[in-house]
Tab-separated table of C-alpha atoms in Angstrom:
chain	number	residue	atom	x	y	z
A	23	MET	CA	0.000	0.000	0.000
A	24	THR	CA	1.579	3.252	-1.089
A	25	PRO	CA	1.889	6.107	1.423
A	26	THR	CA	-0.729	8.041	-0.550
A	27	HIS	CA	-3.167	5.183	-0.293
A	28	PHE	CA	-2.443	4.770	3.394
A	29	ALA	CA	-2.964	8.470	4.011
A	30	PHE	CA	-6.425	8.743	2.584
A	31	SER	CA	-7.408	5.304	3.871
A	32	SER	CA	-6.611	6.297	7.415
A	33	ALA	CA	-8.423	9.604	6.959
A	34	PHE	CA	-11.477	7.721	5.708
A	35	MET	CA	-11.327	5.211	8.550
A	36	LEU	CA	-11.124	7.971	11.133
A	37	GLY	CA	-14.145	9.674	9.636
A	38	LEU	CA	-16.033	6.391	9.487
A	39	ALA	CA	-15.243	5.703	13.128
A	40	GLY	CA	-16.462	9.172	14.015
A	41	LEU	CA	-19.686	8.584	12.097
A	42	ALA	CA	-20.248	5.173	13.651
A	43	PHE	CA	-19.594	6.259	17.208
A	44	HIS	CA	-21.213	9.671	17.303
A	45	ARG	CA	-23.109	10.031	20.507
A	46	THR	CA	-24.848	13.298	21.023
A	47	HIS	CA	-25.281	15.667	18.174
A	48	PHE	CA	-26.688	15.289	14.693
A	49	LEU	CA	-24.286	17.888	13.389
A	50	SER	CA	-21.200	15.940	14.419
A	51	ALA	CA	-22.419	12.993	12.369
A	52	LEU	CA	-22.911	15.283	9.365
A	53	LEU	CA	-19.414	16.671	9.848
A	54	CYS	CA	-17.949	13.163	9.857
A	55	LEU	CA	-19.851	12.463	6.657
A	56	GLU	CA	-18.280	15.547	5.111
A	57	GLY	CA	-14.903	14.331	6.349
A	58	LEU	CA	-15.461	11.053	4.528
A	59	MET	CA	-16.263	12.888	1.333
A	60	LEU	CA	-13.235	15.139	1.732
A	61	SER	CA	-10.894	12.176	2.089
A	62	LEU	CA	-12.417	10.681	-1.054
A	63	PHE	CA	-11.932	14.005	-2.854
A	64	ILE	CA	-8.257	14.019	-1.923
A	65	ALA	CA	-7.966	10.386	-3.045
A	66	LEU	CA	-9.468	11.102	-6.461
A	67	SER	CA	-7.356	14.231	-6.939
A	68	LEU	CA	-4.200	12.265	-6.138
A	69	TRP	CA	-5.318	9.561	-8.558
A	70	THR	CA	-5.610	12.194	-11.283
A	71	LEU	CA	-2.238	13.701	-10.460
A	72	GLN	CA	-0.499	10.359	-10.904
A	73	PHE	CA	-1.114	10.404	-14.659
A	74	ASN	CA	-0.153	13.077	-17.137
A	75	THR	CA	-3.435	12.861	-18.978
A	76	MET	CA	-6.664	14.543	-17.937
A	77	ASN	CA	-8.770	11.395	-18.301
A	78	SER	CA	-10.172	11.274	-14.820
A	79	ALA	CA	-9.777	14.942	-13.946
A	80	SER	CA	-13.497	15.495	-13.653
A	81	LEU	CA	-13.969	12.816	-11.010
A	82	PRO	CA	-13.146	14.994	-7.988
A	83	MET	CA	-15.385	17.794	-9.200
A	84	ILE	CA	-18.364	15.500	-9.704
A	85	LEU	CA	-17.713	14.047	-6.253
A	86	LEU	CA	-17.762	17.566	-4.874
A	87	ALA	CA	-21.123	18.223	-6.520
A	88	PHE	CA	-22.687	15.054	-5.120
A	89	SER	CA	-21.171	15.613	-1.715
A	90	ALA	CA	-22.569	19.145	-1.622
A	91	CYS	CA	-26.023	17.825	-2.539
A	92	GLU	CA	-25.799	15.229	0.175
A	93	ALA	CA	-24.643	17.769	2.726
A	94	GLY	CA	-27.553	19.992	1.751
A	95	ALA	CA	-29.963	17.115	2.193
A	96	GLY	CA	-28.416	16.305	5.561
A	97	LEU	CA	-28.733	19.872	6.752
A	98	ALA	CA	-32.337	20.020	5.582
A	99	LEU	CA	-32.971	16.895	7.622
A	100	LEU	CA	-31.256	18.571	10.587
A	101	VAL	CA	-33.650	21.487	10.292
A	102	ALA	CA	-36.635	19.154	9.899
A	103	THR	CA	-35.558	17.167	12.954
A	104	THR	CA	-35.203	20.347	14.985
A	105	ARG	CA	-38.673	21.421	13.892
A	106	THR	CA	-40.382	18.171	14.780
A	107	HIS	CA	-38.340	16.970	17.755
A	108	SER	CA	-37.454	20.394	19.222
A	109	ASN	CA	-33.744	19.551	19.351
A	110	SER	CA	-31.223	17.804	17.190
A	111	ARG	CA	-29.893	15.335	19.693
A	112	LEU	CA	-29.755	11.795	18.456
A	113	GLN	CA	-31.220	10.373	21.670
A	114	SER	CA	-34.492	12.144	20.957
A	115	LEU	CA	-34.947	10.112	17.755
A	116	ASN	CA	-36.743	7.367	19.614
A	117	LEU	CA	-40.270	7.440	18.244
A	118	LEU	CA	-39.949	4.399	16.051
A	119	GLN	CA	-38.741	1.790	18.478
A	120	CYS	CA	-40.097	-1.746	18.310
B	21	MET	CA	-46.118	18.151	-3.341
B	22	THR	CA	-46.614	19.727	-6.735
B	23	PRO	CA	-46.855	17.345	-9.706
B	24	LEU	CA	-43.709	18.783	-11.266
B	25	ILE	CA	-41.544	18.079	-8.236
B	26	TYR	CA	-43.152	14.712	-7.684
B	27	SER	CA	-42.519	13.611	-11.253
B	28	THR	CA	-38.942	14.955	-11.097
B	29	LEU	CA	-38.278	12.814	-8.040
B	30	ILE	CA	-39.825	9.708	-9.552
B	31	ILE	CA	-37.896	10.183	-12.794
B	32	SER	CA	-34.708	10.698	-10.780
B	33	LEU	CA	-35.347	7.406	-9.038
B	34	GLY	CA	-35.621	5.769	-12.439
B	35	ILE	CA	-32.505	7.514	-13.721
B	36	GLY	CA	-30.432	6.495	-10.724
B	37	THR	CA	-31.180	2.808	-11.016
B	38	THR	CA	-30.800	2.834	-14.790
B	39	LEU	CA	-27.437	4.567	-14.459
B	40	THR	CA	-26.187	1.898	-12.071
B	41	PHE	CA	-27.474	-0.892	-14.283
B	42	ALA	CA	-25.831	0.561	-17.374
B	43	SER	CA	-22.424	1.304	-15.890
B	44	THR	CA	-19.142	-0.599	-16.090
B	45	HIS	CA	-17.198	2.071	-14.222
B	46	TRP	CA	-17.462	2.061	-10.447
B	47	TYR	CA	-17.786	5.845	-10.318
B	48	LEU	CA	-20.852	5.893	-12.527
B	49	ALA	CA	-22.421	3.116	-10.478
B	50	TRP	CA	-21.805	5.136	-7.314
B	51	MET	CA	-23.379	8.195	-8.942
B	52	GLY	CA	-26.525	6.235	-9.771
B	53	ILE	CA	-26.808	5.045	-6.192
B	54	GLU	CA	-26.335	8.568	-4.845
B	55	ILE	CA	-29.037	9.896	-7.175
B	56	ASN	CA	-31.389	7.199	-5.882
B	57	THR	CA	-30.704	8.137	-2.281
B	58	LEU	CA	-31.117	11.862	-2.881
B	59	ALA	CA	-34.308	11.379	-4.873
B	60	ILE	CA	-36.122	9.318	-2.285
B	61	ILE	CA	-35.334	11.600	0.694
B	62	PRO	CA	-38.018	14.212	-0.175
B	63	LEU	CA	-40.493	11.442	-0.948
B	64	MET	CA	-39.999	10.102	2.540
B	65	THR	CA	-40.515	13.408	4.332
B	66	GLN	CA	-43.648	14.269	2.406
B	67	SER	CA	-45.943	14.043	5.380
B	68	HIS	CA	-43.748	16.197	7.667
B	69	SER	CA	-44.689	14.137	10.698
B	70	PRO	CA	-42.047	13.492	13.407
B	71	ARG	CA	-41.982	9.788	12.558
B	72	ALA	CA	-41.376	10.454	8.887
B	73	THR	CA	-38.570	12.890	9.661
B	74	GLU	CA	-36.927	10.448	12.021
B	75	ALA	CA	-37.221	7.611	9.506
B	76	THR	CA	-35.706	9.770	6.785
B	77	THR	CA	-32.825	10.798	9.036
B	78	LYS	CA	-31.964	7.215	9.865
B	79	TYR	CA	-32.253	6.197	6.233
B	80	PHE	CA	-30.068	9.086	5.139
B	81	PHE	CA	-27.277	8.206	7.549
B	82	ALA	CA	-27.264	4.510	6.672
B	83	GLN	CA	-27.285	5.132	2.926
B	84	ALA	CA	-24.757	7.961	2.967
B	85	THR	CA	-22.293	5.883	4.989
B	86	ALA	CA	-22.734	2.923	2.678
B	87	SER	CA	-22.283	5.045	-0.467
B	88	ALA	CA	-19.138	6.667	0.881
B	89	THR	CA	-17.720	3.263	1.838
B	90	LEU	CA	-18.530	1.976	-1.641
B	91	LEU	CA	-16.652	4.829	-3.281
B	92	PHE	CA	-13.762	4.371	-0.889
B	93	ALA	CA	-13.580	0.668	-1.783
B	94	ALA	CA	-13.710	1.507	-5.492
B	95	THR	CA	-10.934	4.099	-5.108
B	96	SER	CA	-8.832	1.651	-3.093
B	97	ASN	CA	-9.347	-0.917	-5.791
B	98	ALA	CA	-8.165	1.614	-8.356
B	99	PHE	CA	-5.044	2.292	-6.312
B	100	PHE	CA	-4.376	-1.431	-5.880
B	101	THR	CA	-5.196	-2.816	-9.313
B	102	GLY	CA	-5.269	0.263	-11.535
B	103	SER	CA	-8.731	-0.478	-12.890
B	104	TRP	CA	-12.150	1.075	-12.296
B	105	ASP	CA	-13.912	-1.749	-14.095
B	106	ILE	CA	-16.731	-3.325	-12.106
B	107	LEU	CA	-16.010	-6.811	-13.385
B	108	GLN	CA	-12.337	-6.585	-12.472
B	109	THR	CA	-12.423	-6.129	-8.717
B	110	ASN	CA	-9.840	-8.646	-7.636
B	111	ASN	CA	-8.429	-7.372	-4.377
B	112	PRO	CA	-9.949	-9.281	-1.417
B	113	LEU	CA	-10.049	-6.290	0.927
B	114	THR	CA	-11.768	-4.233	-1.733
B	115	TYR	CA	-14.517	-6.591	-2.741
B	116	THR	CA	-15.235	-7.502	0.862
B	117	LEU	CA	-15.644	-3.835	1.705
B	118	MET	CA	-17.840	-3.320	-1.340
B	119	THR	CA	-20.017	-6.282	-0.410
B	120	LEU	CA	-20.427	-4.983	3.125
B	121	ALA	CA	-21.294	-1.511	1.837
B	122	MET	CA	-23.946	-2.930	-0.465
B	123	ALA	CA	-25.206	-5.176	2.331
B	124	MET	CA	-25.746	-2.076	4.459
B	125	LYS	CA	-27.534	-0.420	1.550
B	126	ILE	CA	-30.073	-3.190	1.083
B	127	GLY	CA	-30.398	-4.098	4.737
B	128	LEU	CA	-28.693	-7.431	5.208
B	129	ALA	CA	-27.815	-8.570	8.701
B	130	PRO	CA	-25.711	-7.629	10.632
B	131	LEU	CA	-26.188	-4.177	9.068
B	132	HIS	CA	-29.976	-4.282	9.084
B	133	SER	CA	-30.918	-2.344	12.189
B	134	TRP	CA	-31.994	0.769	10.306
B	135	MET	CA	-34.523	-1.124	8.201
B	136	PRO	CA	-37.488	-1.795	10.538
B	137	GLU	CA	-37.468	1.679	12.057
B	138	VAL	CA	-37.199	3.380	8.684
B	139	MET	CA	-39.998	1.297	7.213
B	140	GLN	CA	-42.189	2.037	10.224
B	141	GLY	CA	-42.012	5.779	9.696
B	142	LEU	CA	-42.989	5.776	6.036
B	143	THR	CA	-46.273	5.635	4.187
B	144	LEU	CA	-47.053	2.319	2.544
B	145	LEU	CA	-46.289	3.611	-0.953
B	146	THR	CA	-42.888	4.964	0.029
B	147	GLY	CA	-42.195	1.756	1.924
B	148	LEU	CA	-43.021	-0.138	-1.247
B	149	ILE	CA	-40.526	1.937	-3.245
B	150	LEU	CA	-37.966	1.386	-0.494
B	151	SER	CA	-38.411	-2.396	-0.452
B	152	THR	CA	-38.540	-2.979	-4.154
B	153	TRP	CA	-37.008	-0.290	-6.317
B	154	GLN	CA	-34.229	0.799	-3.976
B	155	LYS	CA	-32.945	-2.743	-3.775
B	156	LEU	CA	-32.388	-3.068	-7.508
B	157	ALA	CA	-29.310	-0.887	-7.935
B	158	PRO	CA	-27.196	-2.218	-5.031
B	159	PHE	CA	-28.260	-5.747	-5.917
B	160	CYS	CA	-27.036	-5.260	-9.450
B	161	LEU	CA	-23.626	-4.330	-8.054
B	162	ILE	CA	-23.537	-7.246	-5.628
B	163	TYR	CA	-24.384	-9.528	-8.525
B	164	GLN	CA	-21.498	-8.205	-10.586
B	165	ILE	CA	-18.772	-8.504	-7.963
B	166	GLN	CA	-17.231	-11.876	-8.737
B	167	PRO	CA	-17.293	-13.690	-5.417
B	168	HIS	CA	-14.040	-15.453	-4.864
B	169	SER	CA	-15.085	-17.239	-1.719
B	170	PRO	CA	-18.613	-18.074	-0.673
B	171	ASN	CA	-17.982	-17.559	3.030
B	172	LEU	CA	-18.948	-13.917	3.301
B	173	PHE	CA	-22.125	-14.336	1.291
B	174	MET	CA	-23.166	-17.400	3.204
B	175	ALA	CA	-22.551	-15.666	6.508
B	176	LEU	CA	-24.539	-12.599	5.429
B	177	GLY	CA	-27.307	-14.799	4.066
B	178	LEU	CA	-27.688	-17.023	7.098
B	179	LEU	CA	-27.510	-14.108	9.523
B	180	SER	CA	-30.170	-12.272	7.525
B	181	ILE	CA	-32.492	-15.253	7.468
B	182	VAL	CA	-32.078	-15.599	11.243
B	183	ALA	CA	-32.431	-11.872	11.922
B	184	GLY	CA	-35.387	-11.485	9.590
B	185	GLY	CA	-37.245	-14.421	11.071
B	186	TRP	CA	-36.448	-13.832	14.711
B	187	GLY	CA	-36.862	-10.095	14.586
B	188	GLY	CA	-40.326	-10.192	13.140
B	189	PHE	CA	-41.570	-12.566	15.793
B	190	ASN	CA	-43.129	-10.104	18.182
B	191	GLN	CA	-44.212	-7.384	15.778
B	192	VAL	CA	-47.746	-6.157	15.367
B	193	GLN	CA	-46.941	-3.249	13.091
B	194	LEU	CA	-47.292	-4.386	9.501
B	195	ARG	CA	-44.522	-2.193	8.128
B	196	LYS	CA	-42.018	-3.616	10.572
B	197	ILE	CA	-43.133	-7.126	9.641
B	198	LEU	CA	-42.588	-6.269	5.988
B	199	ALA	CA	-39.132	-4.904	6.806
B	200	TYR	CA	-38.139	-8.114	8.560
B	201	SER	CA	-39.596	-10.170	5.725
B	202	SER	CA	-37.484	-8.164	3.311
B	203	ILE	CA	-34.360	-8.826	5.392
B	204	ALA	CA	-35.068	-12.573	5.429
B	205	HIS	CA	-35.740	-12.779	1.696
B	206	LEU	CA	-32.614	-10.858	0.838
B	207	GLY	CA	-30.751	-13.326	3.029
B	208	TRP	CA	-32.020	-16.196	0.882
B	209	MET	CA	-30.944	-14.371	-2.258
B	210	VAL	CA	-27.447	-13.646	-1.064
B	211	LEU	CA	-26.984	-17.159	0.335
B	212	ILE	CA	-26.883	-18.755	-3.098
B	213	LEU	CA	-25.134	-15.947	-4.964
B	214	SER	CA	-21.666	-17.455	-5.047
B	215	PHE	CA	-22.921	-20.844	-6.220
B	216	SER	CA	-25.619	-20.095	-8.742
B	217	PRO	CA	-26.353	-16.447	-9.641
B	218	PRO	CA	-29.440	-17.269	-11.768
B	219	LEU	CA	-31.128	-18.629	-8.628
B	220	THR	CA	-30.499	-15.283	-6.976
B	221	LEU	CA	-32.358	-13.610	-9.807
B	222	VAL	CA	-35.233	-16.097	-9.496
B	223	ALA	CA	-35.486	-15.405	-5.778
B	224	PHE	CA	-35.273	-11.660	-6.343
B	225	SER	CA	-37.981	-11.536	-9.001
B	226	THR	CA	-40.396	-13.665	-6.982
B	227	TYR	CA	-39.670	-11.513	-3.917
B	228	LEU	CA	-40.416	-8.360	-5.922
B	229	MET	CA	-43.742	-9.678	-7.161
B	230	MET	CA	-44.858	-10.976	-3.776
B	231	THR	CA	-43.811	-7.889	-1.835
B	232	PHE	CA	-45.412	-5.589	-4.373
B	233	SER	CA	-48.737	-7.424	-4.144
B	234	LEU	CA	-48.671	-7.542	-0.354
B	235	PHE	CA	-47.907	-3.838	-0.049
B	236	TYR	CA	-50.621	-3.075	-2.543
B	237	SER	CA	-53.240	-5.110	-0.712
B	238	PHE	CA	-52.310	-3.287	2.505
B	239	MET	CA	-52.605	0.008	0.649
B	240	MET	CA	-56.051	-0.843	-0.627
B	241	THR	CA	-57.329	-1.703	2.815
B	242	LYS	CA	-55.261	1.146	4.348
B	243	THR	CA	-54.006	-1.047	7.170
B	244	THR	CA	-50.788	-0.646	9.118
B	245	HIS	CA	-51.531	-2.708	12.209
B	246	ILE	CA	-52.833	-6.209	12.813
B	247	ASN	CA	-55.866	-4.721	14.538
B	248	SER	CA	-56.950	-2.840	11.453
B	249	LEU	CA	-56.018	-5.857	9.347
B	250	SER	CA	-58.584	-7.876	11.228
B	251	THR	CA	-61.391	-5.552	10.143
B	252	SER	CA	-60.493	-5.572	6.472
B	253	TRP	CA	-63.128	-8.222	5.830
B	254	ALA	CA	-65.649	-5.419	6.070
B	255	LYS	CA	-63.858	-3.259	3.526
B	256	ILE	CA	-62.894	-5.545	0.658
B	257	PRO	CA	-64.020	-9.138	1.242
B	258	THR	CA	-62.463	-10.547	-1.922
B	259	LEU	CA	-59.048	-9.113	-1.144
B	260	THR	CA	-59.288	-10.429	2.385
B	261	ALA	CA	-59.900	-13.892	1.004
B	262	LEU	CA	-56.955	-13.719	-1.404
B	263	THR	CA	-54.256	-12.049	0.733
B	264	PRO	CA	-53.388	-15.239	2.657
B	265	LEU	CA	-52.224	-16.679	-0.641
B	266	ILE	CA	-49.679	-13.879	-0.923
B	267	LEU	CA	-48.675	-14.230	2.718
B	268	LEU	CA	-48.191	-17.981	2.518
B	269	SER	CA	-46.316	-17.566	-0.748
B	270	LEU	CA	-43.932	-15.210	1.043
B	271	GLY	CA	-43.602	-17.851	3.722
B	272	GLY	CA	-42.534	-20.352	1.121
B	273	LEU	CA	-45.281	-22.926	1.202
B	274	PRO	CA	-45.790	-25.235	-1.767
B	275	PRO	CA	-47.603	-25.213	-4.170
B	276	LEU	CA	-47.411	-21.416	-4.155
B	277	THR	CA	-44.775	-19.586	-6.146
B	278	GLY	CA	-42.753	-18.517	-3.141
B	279	PHE	CA	-41.718	-22.122	-2.628
B	280	LEU	CA	-39.877	-22.285	-5.941
B	281	PRO	CA	-36.786	-20.193	-5.112
B	282	LYS	CA	-36.440	-21.803	-1.693
B	283	TRP	CA	-36.641	-25.296	-3.168
B	284	MET	CA	-34.065	-24.607	-5.846
B	285	ILE	CA	-31.745	-22.861	-3.387
B	286	LEU	CA	-31.907	-25.794	-0.977
B	287	GLN	CA	-31.248	-28.184	-3.848
B	288	GLU	CA	-28.234	-26.197	-5.005
B	289	LEU	CA	-26.855	-26.006	-1.465
B	290	THR	CA	-27.113	-29.766	-1.008
B	291	LYS	CA	-25.416	-30.291	-4.362
B	292	GLN	CA	-22.529	-28.172	-3.067
B	293	ASP	CA	-22.245	-30.399	0.021
B	294	LEU	CA	-23.611	-27.724	2.358
B	295	ALA	CA	-26.490	-29.639	3.842
B	296	LEU	CA	-26.069	-28.047	7.272
B	297	VAL	CA	-26.435	-24.552	5.800
B	298	ALA	CA	-29.521	-25.695	3.935
B	299	VAL	CA	-31.071	-27.143	7.085
B	300	LEU	CA	-30.345	-23.984	9.075
B	301	ALA	CA	-31.809	-21.765	6.375
B	302	ALA	CA	-34.951	-23.870	6.109
B	303	LEU	CA	-35.423	-24.059	9.872
B	304	PHE	CA	-34.992	-20.339	10.426
B	305	SER	CA	-37.439	-19.460	7.713
B	306	LEU	CA	-40.011	-21.235	9.852
B	307	PHE	CA	-39.869	-18.158	12.068
B	308	SER	CA	-40.928	-16.005	9.141
B	309	LEU	CA	-43.655	-18.481	8.292
B	310	TYR	CA	-44.969	-18.066	11.827
B	311	PHE	CA	-45.617	-14.374	11.489
B	312	TYR	CA	-47.014	-14.676	7.966
B	313	LEU	CA	-49.384	-17.301	9.280
B	314	ARG	CA	-50.338	-15.024	12.165
B	315	LEU	CA	-51.151	-12.254	9.692
B	316	SER	CA	-53.336	-14.513	7.575
B	317	TYR	CA	-54.988	-15.862	10.717
B	318	ALA	CA	-55.844	-12.367	11.922
B	319	MET	CA	-57.016	-11.279	8.511
B	320	THR	CA	-58.955	-14.158	7.070
B	321	LEU	CA	-59.343	-17.075	9.382
B	322	THR	CA	-60.996	-15.123	12.159
B	323	MET	CA	-63.771	-12.618	12.130
B	324	PRO	CA	-63.491	-10.120	14.961
B	325	PRO	CA	-66.461	-9.804	17.299
B	326	ASN	CA	-69.213	-7.658	15.946
B	327	ASN	CA	-68.732	-4.627	18.116
B	328	PRO	CA	-69.870	-1.375	16.539
B	329	ALA	CA	-66.371	0.091	16.838
B	330	GLY	CA	-64.947	-2.785	14.847
B	331	THR	CA	-67.311	-2.433	11.943
B	332	LEU	CA	-67.074	1.341	11.887
B	333	PRO	CA	-64.081	1.746	9.533
B	334	TRP	CA	-65.846	0.562	6.418
B	335	ARG	CA	-68.437	3.250	6.690
B	336	LEU	CA	-65.908	6.068	6.789
B	337	ASN	CA	-64.124	5.467	3.482
B	338	PRO	CA	-66.490	5.534	0.541
B	339	SER	CA	-63.978	7.108	-1.803
B	340	HIS	CA	-61.248	4.523	-2.178
B	341	ASN	CA	-61.423	1.878	-4.868
B	342	THR	CA	-63.107	-1.309	-3.847
B	343	LEU	CA	-63.274	-4.602	-5.639
B	344	PRO	CA	-66.830	-5.811	-6.240
B	345	PRO	CA	-67.759	-7.746	-3.107
């Protein structure tokens, strides 16, 4: 595994651990999601820089577009959760238990 | 929701799945899956109730994590093998990670815990889209990853059959029962994937037809709880008489269609010298059969006592379509 690969893999794993073990706030989970997308952006940019051609140069930009859409959707859900549950803590999302 | 926005979302759902089906590049497949996720989020929050918002939030987190992990696995595969081709994923770490990401997307155990709660918070139509259409794109990718060892798929499959059967045992909410039934059926499909992919497709197509008809019969009687299911004899008697056929078909009883994929899967497993796996799968699907049987018992085989409150619902809904009694 090249150092580049190791770098973005560890960044991704840290973000994934943060997303899996978030405890209190909705927003911290969204931030970890953005961290995941950022590590993938860096990975795709480094992939492009390894070649001299511009074949896959658009990949990071398209990732950025999708990640922005997803972040927007996540924030809209944050607002919706705050409207319906009066806070955005994850412990208050307990209406649907078995 | 205005018709323009509604049709845009539905068309985006179609575009997302078609994009994933048509792609040979992992990036394009990921884009199709992201479009699917983004398109169904507004459809889920249509009713603006707290339950719908909570269900959408949980769905969003599960799907976003799985999509990001899928793209990470694809990028890692590119760094390892130099290829973005879907049919050329050779690195064991990579295809395991991809399989786990897709398993989280479709709700296979042990990554299934979001599924019952999400299904519970949705309307029946959105739950139908979630159980049928949203499974197509990730399943297409699972199908295309060449499995080099059957262990992971068998583990996922058996765990899903167990989780789907056992989890649905104590449920009275119909949407949760349908979620657990979906988990169990997907377990059957994934169990046989590394041995005989056509059987996976047989199981998937029969599951789609059966789940679609069951959701639709619940939509016509507007029931979401076993209590309201028991008064559906007063609303649409013909449908009440026919729904047990769908339920028992989902449970896998011969001579109904739902028996066919289970029979062929068990046969293929015994041919591969995996009789213990076959026995475990068959025994744990008895749990699912129990709750399907309970649903058909409550719906058709009993008639609730004739209290005025029980017969009231059929008077209040003259406007929905009814079959001729």
